[in-house]
PDB file of C-alpha atoms in Angstrom:
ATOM      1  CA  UNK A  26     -24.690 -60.600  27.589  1.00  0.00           C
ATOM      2  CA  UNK A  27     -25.625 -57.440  29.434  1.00  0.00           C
ATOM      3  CA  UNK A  28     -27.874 -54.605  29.287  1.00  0.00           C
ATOM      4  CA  UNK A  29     -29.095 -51.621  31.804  1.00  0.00           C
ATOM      5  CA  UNK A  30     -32.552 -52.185  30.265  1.00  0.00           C
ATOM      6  CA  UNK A  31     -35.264 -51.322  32.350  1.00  0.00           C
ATOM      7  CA  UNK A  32     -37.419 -54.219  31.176  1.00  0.00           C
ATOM      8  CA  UNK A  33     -37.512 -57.307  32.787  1.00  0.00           C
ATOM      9  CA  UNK A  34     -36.337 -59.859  30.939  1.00  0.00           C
ATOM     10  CA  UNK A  35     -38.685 -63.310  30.415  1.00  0.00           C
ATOM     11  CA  UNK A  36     -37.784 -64.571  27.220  1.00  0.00           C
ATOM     12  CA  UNK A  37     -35.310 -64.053  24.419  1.00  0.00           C
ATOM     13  CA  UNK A  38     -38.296 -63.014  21.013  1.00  0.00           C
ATOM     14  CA  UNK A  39     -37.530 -59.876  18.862  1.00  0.00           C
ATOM     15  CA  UNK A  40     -39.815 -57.332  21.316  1.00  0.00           C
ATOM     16  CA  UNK A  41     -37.621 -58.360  24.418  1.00  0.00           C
ATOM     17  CA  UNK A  42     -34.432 -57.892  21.932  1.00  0.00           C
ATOM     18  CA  UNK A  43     -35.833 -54.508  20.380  1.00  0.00           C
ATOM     19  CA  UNK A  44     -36.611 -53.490  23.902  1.00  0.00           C
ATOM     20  CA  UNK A  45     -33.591 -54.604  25.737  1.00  0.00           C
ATOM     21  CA  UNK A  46     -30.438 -55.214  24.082  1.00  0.00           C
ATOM     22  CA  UNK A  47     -30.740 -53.567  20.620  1.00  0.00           C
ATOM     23  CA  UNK A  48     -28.111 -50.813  20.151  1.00  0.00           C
ATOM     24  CA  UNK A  49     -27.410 -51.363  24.287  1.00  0.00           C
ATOM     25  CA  UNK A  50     -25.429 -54.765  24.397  1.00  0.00           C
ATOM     26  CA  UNK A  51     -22.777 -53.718  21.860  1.00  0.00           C
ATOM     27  CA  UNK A  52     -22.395 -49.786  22.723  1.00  0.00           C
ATOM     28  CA  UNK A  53     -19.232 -48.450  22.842  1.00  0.00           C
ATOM     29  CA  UNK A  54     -19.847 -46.817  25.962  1.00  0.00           C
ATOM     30  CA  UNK A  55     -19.997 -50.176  28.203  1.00  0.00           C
ATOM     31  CA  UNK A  56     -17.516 -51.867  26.012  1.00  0.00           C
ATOM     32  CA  UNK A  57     -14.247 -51.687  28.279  1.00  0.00           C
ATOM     33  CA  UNK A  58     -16.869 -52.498  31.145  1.00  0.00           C
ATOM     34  CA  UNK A  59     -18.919 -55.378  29.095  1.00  0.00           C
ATOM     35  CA  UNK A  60     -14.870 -56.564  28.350  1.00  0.00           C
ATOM     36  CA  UNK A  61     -13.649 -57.074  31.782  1.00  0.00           C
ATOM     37  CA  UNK A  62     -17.675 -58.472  32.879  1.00  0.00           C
ATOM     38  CA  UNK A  63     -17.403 -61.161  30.339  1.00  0.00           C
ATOM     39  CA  UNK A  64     -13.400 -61.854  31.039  1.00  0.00           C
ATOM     40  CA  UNK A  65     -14.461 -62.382  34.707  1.00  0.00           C
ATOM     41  CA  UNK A  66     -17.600 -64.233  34.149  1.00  0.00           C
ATOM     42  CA  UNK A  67     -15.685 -66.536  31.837  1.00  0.00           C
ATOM     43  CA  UNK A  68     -12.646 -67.252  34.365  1.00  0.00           C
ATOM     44  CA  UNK A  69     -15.015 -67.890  36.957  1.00  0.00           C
ATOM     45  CA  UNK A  70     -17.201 -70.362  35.056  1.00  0.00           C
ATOM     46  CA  UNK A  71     -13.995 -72.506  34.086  1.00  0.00           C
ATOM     47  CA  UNK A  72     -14.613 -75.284  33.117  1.00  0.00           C
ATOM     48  CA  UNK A  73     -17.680 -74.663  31.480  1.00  0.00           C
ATOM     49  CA  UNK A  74     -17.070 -72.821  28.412  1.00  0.00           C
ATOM     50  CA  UNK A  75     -18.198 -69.638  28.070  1.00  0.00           C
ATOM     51  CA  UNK A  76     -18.439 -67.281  25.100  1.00  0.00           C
ATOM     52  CA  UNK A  77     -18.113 -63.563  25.435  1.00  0.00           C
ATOM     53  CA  UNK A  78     -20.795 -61.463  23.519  1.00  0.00           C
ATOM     54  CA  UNK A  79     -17.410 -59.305  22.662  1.00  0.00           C
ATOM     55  CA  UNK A  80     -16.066 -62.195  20.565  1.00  0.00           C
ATOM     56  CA  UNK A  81     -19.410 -62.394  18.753  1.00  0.00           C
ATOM     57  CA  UNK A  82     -20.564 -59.101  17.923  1.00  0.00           C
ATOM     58  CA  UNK A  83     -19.047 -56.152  16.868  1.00  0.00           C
ATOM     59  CA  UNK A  84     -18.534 -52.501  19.124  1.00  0.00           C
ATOM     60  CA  UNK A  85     -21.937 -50.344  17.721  1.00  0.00           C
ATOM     61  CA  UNK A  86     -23.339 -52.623  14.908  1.00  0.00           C
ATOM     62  CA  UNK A  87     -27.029 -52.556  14.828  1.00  0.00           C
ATOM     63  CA  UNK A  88     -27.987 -56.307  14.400  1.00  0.00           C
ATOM     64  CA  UNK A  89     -31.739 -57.085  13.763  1.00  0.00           C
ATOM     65  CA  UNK A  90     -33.378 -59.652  16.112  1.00  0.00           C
ATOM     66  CA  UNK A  91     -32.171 -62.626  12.828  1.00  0.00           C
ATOM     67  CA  UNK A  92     -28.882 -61.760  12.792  1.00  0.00           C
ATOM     68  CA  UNK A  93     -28.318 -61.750  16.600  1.00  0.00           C
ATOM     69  CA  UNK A  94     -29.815 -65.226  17.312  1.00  0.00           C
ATOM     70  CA  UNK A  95     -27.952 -66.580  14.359  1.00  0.00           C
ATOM     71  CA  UNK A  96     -24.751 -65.510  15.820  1.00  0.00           C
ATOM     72  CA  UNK A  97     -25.891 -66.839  18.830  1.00  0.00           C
ATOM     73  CA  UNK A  98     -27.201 -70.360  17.481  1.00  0.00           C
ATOM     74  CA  UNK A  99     -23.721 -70.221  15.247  1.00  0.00           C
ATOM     75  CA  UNK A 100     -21.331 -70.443  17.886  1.00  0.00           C
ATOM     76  CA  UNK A 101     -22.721 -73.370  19.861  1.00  0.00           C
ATOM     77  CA  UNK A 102     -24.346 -71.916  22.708  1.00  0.00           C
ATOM     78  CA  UNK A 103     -26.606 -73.664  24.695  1.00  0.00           C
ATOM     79  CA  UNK A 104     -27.832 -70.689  27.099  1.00  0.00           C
ATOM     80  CA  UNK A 105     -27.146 -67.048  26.983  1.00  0.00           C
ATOM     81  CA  UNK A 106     -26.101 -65.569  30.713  1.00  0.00           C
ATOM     82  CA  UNK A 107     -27.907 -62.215  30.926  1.00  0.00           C
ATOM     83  CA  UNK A 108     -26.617 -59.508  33.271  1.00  0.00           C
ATOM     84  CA  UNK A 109     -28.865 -56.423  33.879  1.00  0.00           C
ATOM     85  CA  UNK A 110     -27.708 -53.403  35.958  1.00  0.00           C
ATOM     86  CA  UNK A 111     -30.569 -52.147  38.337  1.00  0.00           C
ATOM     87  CA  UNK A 112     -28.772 -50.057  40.148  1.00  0.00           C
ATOM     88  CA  UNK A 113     -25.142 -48.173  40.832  1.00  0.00           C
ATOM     89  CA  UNK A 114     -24.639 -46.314  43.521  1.00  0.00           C
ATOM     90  CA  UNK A 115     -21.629 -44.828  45.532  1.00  0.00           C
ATOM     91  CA  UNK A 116     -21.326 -44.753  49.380  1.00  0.00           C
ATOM     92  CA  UNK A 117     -19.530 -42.131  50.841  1.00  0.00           C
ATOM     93  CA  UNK A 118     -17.424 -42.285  53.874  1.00  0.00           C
ATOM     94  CA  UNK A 119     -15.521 -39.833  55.330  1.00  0.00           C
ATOM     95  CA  UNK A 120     -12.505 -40.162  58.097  1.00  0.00           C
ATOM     96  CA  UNK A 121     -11.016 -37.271  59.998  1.00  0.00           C
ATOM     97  CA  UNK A 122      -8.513 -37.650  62.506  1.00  0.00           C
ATOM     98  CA  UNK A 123      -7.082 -33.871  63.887  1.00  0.00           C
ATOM     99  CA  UNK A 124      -8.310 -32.511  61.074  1.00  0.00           C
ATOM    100  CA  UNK A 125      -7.203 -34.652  58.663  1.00  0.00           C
ATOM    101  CA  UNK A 126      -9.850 -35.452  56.141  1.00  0.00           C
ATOM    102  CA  UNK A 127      -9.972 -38.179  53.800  1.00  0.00           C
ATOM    103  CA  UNK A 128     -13.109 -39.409  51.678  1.00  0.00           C
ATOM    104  CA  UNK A 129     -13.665 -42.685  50.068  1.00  0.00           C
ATOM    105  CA  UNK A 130     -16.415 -43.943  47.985  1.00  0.00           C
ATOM    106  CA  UNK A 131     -17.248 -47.753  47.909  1.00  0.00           C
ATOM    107  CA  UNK A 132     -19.577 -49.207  44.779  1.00  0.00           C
ATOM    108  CA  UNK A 133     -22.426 -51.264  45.335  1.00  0.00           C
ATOM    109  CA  UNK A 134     -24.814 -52.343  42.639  1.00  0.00           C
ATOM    110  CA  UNK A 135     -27.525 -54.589  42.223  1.00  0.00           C
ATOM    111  CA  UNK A 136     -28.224 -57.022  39.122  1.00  0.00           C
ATOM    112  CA  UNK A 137     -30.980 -59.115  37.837  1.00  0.00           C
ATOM    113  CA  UNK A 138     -29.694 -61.884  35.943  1.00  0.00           C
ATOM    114  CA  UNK A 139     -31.179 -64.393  33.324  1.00  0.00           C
ATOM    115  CA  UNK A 140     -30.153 -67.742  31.849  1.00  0.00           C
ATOM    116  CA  UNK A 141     -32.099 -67.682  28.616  1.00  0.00           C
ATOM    117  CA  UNK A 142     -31.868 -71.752  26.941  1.00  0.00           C
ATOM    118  CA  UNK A 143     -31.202 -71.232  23.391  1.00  0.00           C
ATOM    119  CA  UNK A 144     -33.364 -73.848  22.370  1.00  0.00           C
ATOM    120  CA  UNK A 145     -36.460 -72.699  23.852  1.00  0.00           C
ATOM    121  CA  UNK A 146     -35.516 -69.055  23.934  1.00  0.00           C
ATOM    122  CA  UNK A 147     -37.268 -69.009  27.413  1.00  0.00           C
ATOM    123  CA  UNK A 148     -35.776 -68.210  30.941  1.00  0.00           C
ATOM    124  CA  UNK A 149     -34.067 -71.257  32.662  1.00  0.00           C
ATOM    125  CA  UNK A 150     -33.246 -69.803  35.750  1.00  0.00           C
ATOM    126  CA  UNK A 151     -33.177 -66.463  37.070  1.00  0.00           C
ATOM    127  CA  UNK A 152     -31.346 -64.680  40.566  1.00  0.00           C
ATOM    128  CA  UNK A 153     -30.721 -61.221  41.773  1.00  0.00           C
ATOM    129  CA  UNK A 154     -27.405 -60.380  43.261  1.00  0.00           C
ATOM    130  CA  UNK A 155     -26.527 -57.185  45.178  1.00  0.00           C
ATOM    131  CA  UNK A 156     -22.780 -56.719  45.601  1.00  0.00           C
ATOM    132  CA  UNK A 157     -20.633 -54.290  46.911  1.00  0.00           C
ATOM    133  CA  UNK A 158     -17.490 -53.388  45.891  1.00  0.00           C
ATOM    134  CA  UNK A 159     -13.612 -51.913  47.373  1.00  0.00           C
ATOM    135  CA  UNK A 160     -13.025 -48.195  47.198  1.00  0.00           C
ATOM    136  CA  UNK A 161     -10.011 -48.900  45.723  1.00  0.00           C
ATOM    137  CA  UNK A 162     -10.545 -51.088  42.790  1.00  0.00           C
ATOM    138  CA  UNK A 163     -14.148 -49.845  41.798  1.00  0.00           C
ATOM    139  CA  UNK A 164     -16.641 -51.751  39.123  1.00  0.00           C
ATOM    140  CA  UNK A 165     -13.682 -54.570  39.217  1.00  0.00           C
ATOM    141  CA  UNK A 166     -14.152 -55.869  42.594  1.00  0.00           C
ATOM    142  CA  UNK A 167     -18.055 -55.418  42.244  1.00  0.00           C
ATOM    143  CA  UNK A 168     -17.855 -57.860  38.605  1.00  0.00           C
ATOM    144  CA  UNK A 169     -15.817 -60.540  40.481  1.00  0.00           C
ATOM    145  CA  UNK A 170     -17.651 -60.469  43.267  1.00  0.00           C
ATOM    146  CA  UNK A 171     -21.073 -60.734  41.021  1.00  0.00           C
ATOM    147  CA  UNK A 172     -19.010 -63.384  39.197  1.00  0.00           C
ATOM    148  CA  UNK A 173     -18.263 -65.151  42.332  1.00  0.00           C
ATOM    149  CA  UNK A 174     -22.016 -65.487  43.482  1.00  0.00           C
ATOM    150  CA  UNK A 175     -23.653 -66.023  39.974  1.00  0.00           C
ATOM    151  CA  UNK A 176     -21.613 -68.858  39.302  1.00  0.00           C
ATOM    152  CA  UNK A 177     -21.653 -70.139  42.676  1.00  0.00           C
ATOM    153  CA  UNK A 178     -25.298 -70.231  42.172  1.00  0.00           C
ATOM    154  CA  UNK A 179     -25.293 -72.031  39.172  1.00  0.00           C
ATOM    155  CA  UNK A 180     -23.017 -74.526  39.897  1.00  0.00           C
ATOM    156  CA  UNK A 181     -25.586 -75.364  43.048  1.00  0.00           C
ATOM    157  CA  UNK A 182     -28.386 -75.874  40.811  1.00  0.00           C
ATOM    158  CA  UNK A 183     -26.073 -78.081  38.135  1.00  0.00           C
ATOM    159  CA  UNK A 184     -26.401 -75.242  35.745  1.00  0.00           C
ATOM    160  CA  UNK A 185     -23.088 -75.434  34.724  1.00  0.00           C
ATOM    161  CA  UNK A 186     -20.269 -78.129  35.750  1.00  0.00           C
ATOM    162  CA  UNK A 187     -19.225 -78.269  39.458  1.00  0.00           C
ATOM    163  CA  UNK A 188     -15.976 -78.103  41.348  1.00  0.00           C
ATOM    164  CA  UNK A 189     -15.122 -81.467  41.133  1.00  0.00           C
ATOM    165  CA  UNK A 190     -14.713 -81.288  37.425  1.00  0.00           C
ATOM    166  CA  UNK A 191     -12.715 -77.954  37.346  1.00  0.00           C
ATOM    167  CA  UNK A 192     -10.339 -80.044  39.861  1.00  0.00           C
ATOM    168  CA  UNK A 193     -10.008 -83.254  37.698  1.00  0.00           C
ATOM    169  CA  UNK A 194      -9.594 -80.633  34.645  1.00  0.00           C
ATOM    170  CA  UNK A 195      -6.674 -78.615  36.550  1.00  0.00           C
ATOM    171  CA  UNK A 196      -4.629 -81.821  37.724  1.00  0.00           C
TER     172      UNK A 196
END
């Protein structure tokens, strides 16, 4: 799930949902961003099944705070991941060699993110992650690399299964 809310996040009841993710989890103006977040989160969570908010709600439907934990509840999760954008930010650089100039811009951003049990509705864990990302492949690189450390995190702290079971799953 994700959000650029400005709230922080401490449990999942209908003021954080009004506050936070109504009409700004299922815009259509993050939705090829939200798309390739969840795809990456998902891959990188394997084997641990994820479910991407994108399969469970649709682009711009306003869902009351009912609706969207039924959905939730519905589809079997256990926990809802919750990434929140605190900051984007470009760094320029600029090269010049006999007067050649050439400018590049690298992303780097810095998340807050939430695992919300859907039993309880409260926070199970929480991180912040600042990553930076490749001039040349943008707010891709910065979601795997966010992936990357997220689930690294989680797997640590037996949030979600470990390595050895994605090997004995692959073979």
């Amino acid at each position: 799930m994700w959000t650029t809310s400005k709230n922080d996040i401490t449990k999942l009841n209908d003021e954080t949902y009004n506050e936070s993710f109504r009409g700004k989890f299922n815009d259509l103006d993050g939705a090829k961003y939200r798309k390739q977040l969840e795809k990456t989160f998902i891959r990188n969570m394997f084997p641990t099944k994820g479910i991407a908010s994108g399969d469970l709600f649709d682009i711009n439907k306003d869902y009351d705070y009912k609706e969207f934990i039924d959905i939730i509840k519905t589809s079997g999760a256990e926990a809802v991941l919750v990434i929140k954008r605190v900051s984007w930010e470009q760094t320029q650089h600029i090269d010049g060699v006999d007067g050649d100039i050439s400018t590049r811009y690298e992303p780097n951003a810095r998340f807050h993110i939430y695992l919300i049990d859907m039993a309880t509705l409260e926070n199970q864990w929480i991180a912040t992650s600042s990553v930076e990302g490749d001039f040349y492949a943008g707010y891709g690189t910065v979601n795997n690399n966010l992936a990357r450390k997220v689930i690294r995190k989680l797997r640590k702290e037996r949030y979600i299964a470990g390595k050895e079971l994605k090997r004995m799953m692959s073979n």
